Amino acid sequence: MIKEKELINQIADILEEEKADDITILDVSDVTIIADCFIIASGRSVIHVKSIAEKIEKKMRDQGIIPNRKEGQRENKWVVLDFSSVILHILRYEEREYYELENLWGDAKEIYVKH
């Protein structure tokens, strides 16, 4: 089984490879019980969001890591891949700006930010 830190790093690497923008990793372990880490990234369009999500899901699946839950893949404006302790949010810029997830989880510690 892959360790959480390794999973976070692999997802971040894929996000960078796929040209996701505004990659932010939050340690939410002290503010919620639903996960230890949120990874938030932006895509430029629904096609870009879909492409990023599919690439991450494929690369994780190749290692035997399957998300417990997937949401948003019908419209691809905001896709969520739930890997238990790590939850990945991939949003179009418009949704990211509107929902301001980083502010919603304002007490979380930022452990990585790449713009």
XYZ file of N, CA and C in Angstrom:
345
model
N 0.841 -1.197 0.000
C 0.000 0.000 0.000
C 0.876 1.245 0.000
N 0.527 2.188 -0.804
C 1.291 3.424 -0.935
C 1.064 4.321 0.292
N 2.107 4.977 0.728
C 1.998 5.875 1.873
C 1.362 7.185 1.432
N 0.713 7.846 2.392
C -0.012 9.082 2.099
C 0.888 10.144 1.464
N 2.058 10.364 2.028
C 2.963 11.392 1.500
C 3.367 11.072 0.059
N 3.601 9.801 -0.209
C 3.960 9.366 -1.558
C 2.799 9.607 -2.531
N 1.586 9.308 -2.079
C 0.392 9.537 -2.900
C 0.245 11.027 -3.212
N 0.409 11.864 -2.208
C 0.317 13.316 -2.399
C 1.346 13.780 -3.426
N 2.574 13.323 -3.271
C 3.637 13.728 -4.197
C 3.365 13.254 -5.620
N 2.874 12.026 -5.758
C 2.574 11.508 -7.098
C 1.456 12.306 -7.764
N 0.414 12.607 -7.001
C -0.692 13.390 -7.557
C -0.201 14.781 -7.949
N 0.596 15.411 -7.091
C 1.135 16.746 -7.398
C 1.990 16.706 -8.663
N 2.792 15.665 -8.805
C 3.627 15.530 -10.008
C 2.778 15.411 -11.272
N 1.718 14.616 -11.200
C 0.838 14.447 -12.363
C 0.129 15.761 -12.678
N -0.313 16.464 -11.646
C -0.954 17.761 -11.865
C -0.017 18.706 -12.610
N 1.240 18.711 -12.209
C 2.220 19.568 -12.889
C 2.448 19.110 -14.327
N 2.560 17.792 -14.533
C 2.739 17.253 -15.889
C 1.579 17.640 -16.801
N 0.385 17.640 -16.241
C -0.821 17.928 -17.021
C -1.130 19.422 -17.079
N -0.208 20.226 -16.599
C -0.318 21.692 -16.673
C -1.497 22.253 -15.885
N -1.838 21.602 -14.762
C -2.837 22.173 -13.862
C -2.245 23.441 -13.252
N -3.096 24.383 -12.927
C -2.652 25.653 -12.364
C -3.049 25.763 -10.894
N -2.380 26.687 -10.215
C -2.712 27.024 -8.824
C -2.856 25.779 -7.949
N -1.861 24.931 -7.972
C -1.885 23.702 -7.178
C -1.647 24.065 -5.716
N -2.583 23.679 -4.871
C -2.486 23.949 -3.441
C -2.752 22.653 -2.691
N -1.921 22.375 -1.710
C -2.108 21.192 -0.874
C -2.322 21.674 0.553
N -3.449 21.266 1.125
C -3.813 21.682 2.471
C -3.803 20.496 3.419
N -3.200 20.671 4.573
C -3.284 19.690 5.650
C -4.546 20.033 6.430
N -5.590 19.232 6.250
C -6.878 19.495 6.898
C -7.129 18.564 8.079
N -6.104 17.841 8.492
C -6.269 16.830 9.542
C -6.738 17.414 10.870
N -6.438 18.676 11.125
C -6.858 19.294 12.383
C -8.203 20.007 12.286
N -8.770 20.095 11.082
C -10.016 20.852 10.928
C -11.204 20.020 10.442
N -10.958 18.774 10.021
C -12.064 17.920 9.582
C -11.675 16.451 9.747
N -12.683 15.614 9.852
C -12.414 14.173 9.963
C -12.548 13.459 8.619
N -12.952 14.176 7.575
C -13.203 13.502 6.297
C -11.935 13.159 5.533
N -10.829 13.835 5.839
C -9.563 13.562 5.146
C -8.432 14.211 5.926
N -7.219 13.809 5.585
C -6.037 14.447 6.165
C -5.507 15.539 5.256
N -5.798 15.418 3.965
C -5.200 16.327 2.992
C -6.169 16.607 1.853
N -6.252 17.862 1.469
C -6.964 18.259 0.259
C -5.926 18.754 -0.732
N -6.040 18.305 -1.957
C -5.235 18.850 -3.041
C -6.217 19.574 -3.955
N -5.923 20.836 -4.229
C -6.812 21.666 -5.039
C -6.017 22.175 -6.235
N -6.601 22.035 -7.417
C -5.921 22.497 -8.632
C -6.948 23.030 -9.619
N -6.482 23.889 -10.513
C -7.363 24.491 -11.514
C -7.044 23.981 -12.908
N -8.120 23.846 -13.694
C -7.996 23.551 -15.113
C -8.572 24.708 -15.908
N -8.106 24.881 -17.123
C -8.509 26.026 -17.933
C -9.882 25.873 -18.592
N -10.364 24.654 -18.701
C -11.648 24.400 -19.364
C -12.183 23.069 -18.854
N -13.428 22.749 -19.222
C -13.974 21.454 -18.817
C -13.172 20.318 -19.444
N -12.676 20.526 -20.645
C -11.856 19.493 -21.296
C -10.551 19.294 -20.530
N -9.943 20.385 -20.093
C -8.698 20.294 -19.333
C -8.935 19.619 -17.984
N -10.005 20.002 -17.286
C -10.344 19.378 -16.000
C -10.546 17.878 -16.193
N -11.302 17.511 -17.214
C -11.564 16.094 -17.500
C -10.267 15.351 -17.792
N -9.415 15.932 -18.606
C -8.143 15.307 -18.973
C -7.250 15.078 -17.751
N -7.166 16.077 -16.891
C -6.357 15.952 -15.668
C -6.896 14.818 -14.803
N -8.208 14.824 -14.573
C -8.824 13.802 -13.719
C -8.610 12.402 -14.289
N -8.801 12.248 -15.586
C -8.624 10.934 -16.213
C -7.184 10.453 -16.108
N -6.226 11.350 -16.303
C -4.810 10.975 -16.228
C -4.447 10.537 -14.810
N -4.909 11.279 -13.818
C -4.602 10.911 -12.436
C -5.248 9.580 -12.099
N -6.507 9.427 -12.466
C -7.193 8.173 -12.169
C -6.490 6.993 -12.838
N -6.064 7.146 -14.082
C -5.380 6.062 -14.791
C -4.050 5.724 -14.131
N -3.252 6.736 -13.840
C -1.937 6.476 -13.250
C -2.059 5.859 -11.857
N -3.055 6.251 -11.106
C -3.269 5.655 -9.785
C -3.774 4.214 -9.936
N -4.708 4.020 -10.857
C -5.263 2.682 -11.103
C -4.165 1.704 -11.527
N -3.206 2.191 -12.329
C -2.081 1.351 -12.759
C -1.271 0.837 -11.573
N -1.357 1.529 -10.449
C -0.657 1.119 -9.229
C -1.589 0.395 -8.254
N -2.809 0.152 -8.693
C -3.770 -0.531 -7.838
C -4.474 0.393 -6.861
N -4.385 1.692 -7.096
C -5.028 2.674 -6.218
C -6.273 3.187 -6.928
N -7.419 2.883 -6.347
C -8.691 3.239 -6.962
C -9.411 4.211 -6.034
N -9.905 5.320 -6.566
C -10.613 6.262 -5.688
C -11.861 5.620 -5.098
N -12.120 5.924 -3.826
C -13.324 5.414 -3.165
C -14.581 6.019 -3.763
N -14.422 7.235 -4.228
C -15.572 7.955 -4.766
C -15.093 8.964 -5.798
N -15.921 9.173 -6.810
C -15.652 10.175 -7.847
C -16.917 10.999 -8.019
N -16.742 12.283 -8.155
C -17.888 13.174 -8.370
C -17.541 14.192 -9.446
N -18.546 14.634 -10.168
C -18.402 15.751 -11.086
C -17.956 15.414 -12.490
N -17.838 14.138 -12.816
C -17.304 13.781 -14.126
C -18.336 13.883 -15.249
N -19.535 14.234 -14.911
C -20.533 14.445 -15.968
C -20.337 15.823 -16.603
N -20.173 16.851 -15.755
C -20.016 18.217 -16.274
C -18.565 18.662 -16.355
N -17.705 18.081 -15.528
C -16.273 18.391 -15.517
C -15.956 19.856 -15.219
N -16.788 20.482 -14.399
C -16.477 21.829 -13.924
C -15.731 21.751 -12.599
N -16.056 20.713 -11.820
C -15.413 20.465 -10.535
C -15.428 18.951 -10.336
N -14.275 18.347 -10.444
C -14.153 16.897 -10.282
C -13.472 16.619 -8.947
N -14.036 15.677 -8.208
C -13.467 15.267 -6.927
C -13.110 13.789 -7.013
N -11.866 13.469 -6.666
C -11.418 12.083 -6.553
C -11.037 11.862 -5.098
N -11.733 10.934 -4.453
C -11.544 10.673 -3.024
C -10.680 9.431 -2.845
N -9.456 9.650 -2.388
C -8.526 8.557 -2.119
C -8.399 8.329 -0.607
N -9.495 8.391 0.117
C -9.576 8.230 1.574
C -8.949 9.405 2.301
N -7.697 9.289 2.686
C -7.078 10.365 3.469
C -6.683 11.553 2.605
N -6.670 11.365 1.291
C -6.324 12.436 0.354
C -7.501 12.647 -0.599
N -8.013 13.868 -0.629
C -9.116 14.197 -1.533
C -8.627 15.249 -2.521
N -8.794 14.938 -3.796
C -8.347 15.816 -4.872
C -9.530 16.567 -5.466
N -9.403 17.886 -5.546
C -10.403 18.755 -6.166
C -9.761 19.389 -7.393
N -10.357 19.175 -8.562
C -9.890 19.817 -9.793
C -11.049 20.665 -10.303
N -10.833 21.966 -10.368
C -11.907 22.889 -10.713
C -11.514 23.793 -11.871
N -12.525 24.191 -12.651
C -12.292 25.269 -13.610
C -12.050 26.536 -12.801
N -11.410 27.512 -13.423
C -11.124 28.770 -12.729
C -12.385 29.404 -12.142
N -13.469 29.395 -12.914
C -14.708 30.034 -12.456
C -15.223 29.398 -11.171
N -15.221 28.074 -11.110
C -15.696 27.386 -9.911
C -14.731 27.608 -8.748
N -13.465 27.596 -9.035
C -12.467 27.795 -7.973
C -12.625 29.172 -7.339
N -12.819 30.167 -8.185
C -13.001 31.531 -7.695
C -14.302 31.655 -6.901
N -15.353 31.018 -7.378
C -16.659 31.123 -6.733
C -16.683 30.428 -5.369
N -16.177 29.197 -5.301
C -16.287 28.413 -4.071
C -15.182 28.698 -3.056
N -14.047 29.211 -3.502
C -12.951 29.593 -2.605
C -12.676 28.531 -1.530
N -12.367 27.320 -1.967
C -12.148 26.220 -1.025
C -11.059 26.524 -0.005
N -10.015 27.218 -0.441
C -8.939 27.542 0.492
C -9.455 28.399 1.645
N -10.380 29.315 1.369
C -10.955 30.143 2.428
C -11.930 29.351 3.282
N -12.654 28.431 2.652
C -13.592 27.590 3.396
C -12.852 26.770 4.449
N -11.660 26.318 4.099
C -10.816 25.548 5.012
C -9.660 26.429 5.491
N -9.986 27.658 5.854
C -8.990 28.660 6.214
C -8.090 28.291 7.375
N -8.563 27.417 8.265
C -7.736 27.005 9.402
C -6.764 25.890 9.031
N -6.882 25.381 7.826
C -5.973 24.317 7.377
C -4.597 24.907 7.092
N -3.599 24.073 7.251
C -2.222 24.502 7.006
C -1.873 24.230 5.544
N -1.399 25.270 4.841
C -0.941 25.081 3.467
C 0.422 24.414 3.511
N 0.529 23.263 2.830
C 1.821 22.576 2.824
C 2.496 22.651 1.459
N 1.782 23.181 0.482
C 2.369 23.341 -0.852
C 1.478 24.261 -1.661
N 2.094 25.193 -2.332
C 1.351 26.070 -3.230
C 2.212 26.312 -4.456
N 1.650 26.089 -5.635
C 2.352 26.400 -6.874
C 1.386 27.115 -7.800
N 1.751 28.319 -8.211
C 0.889 29.124 -9.091
C 1.417 29.134 -10.489
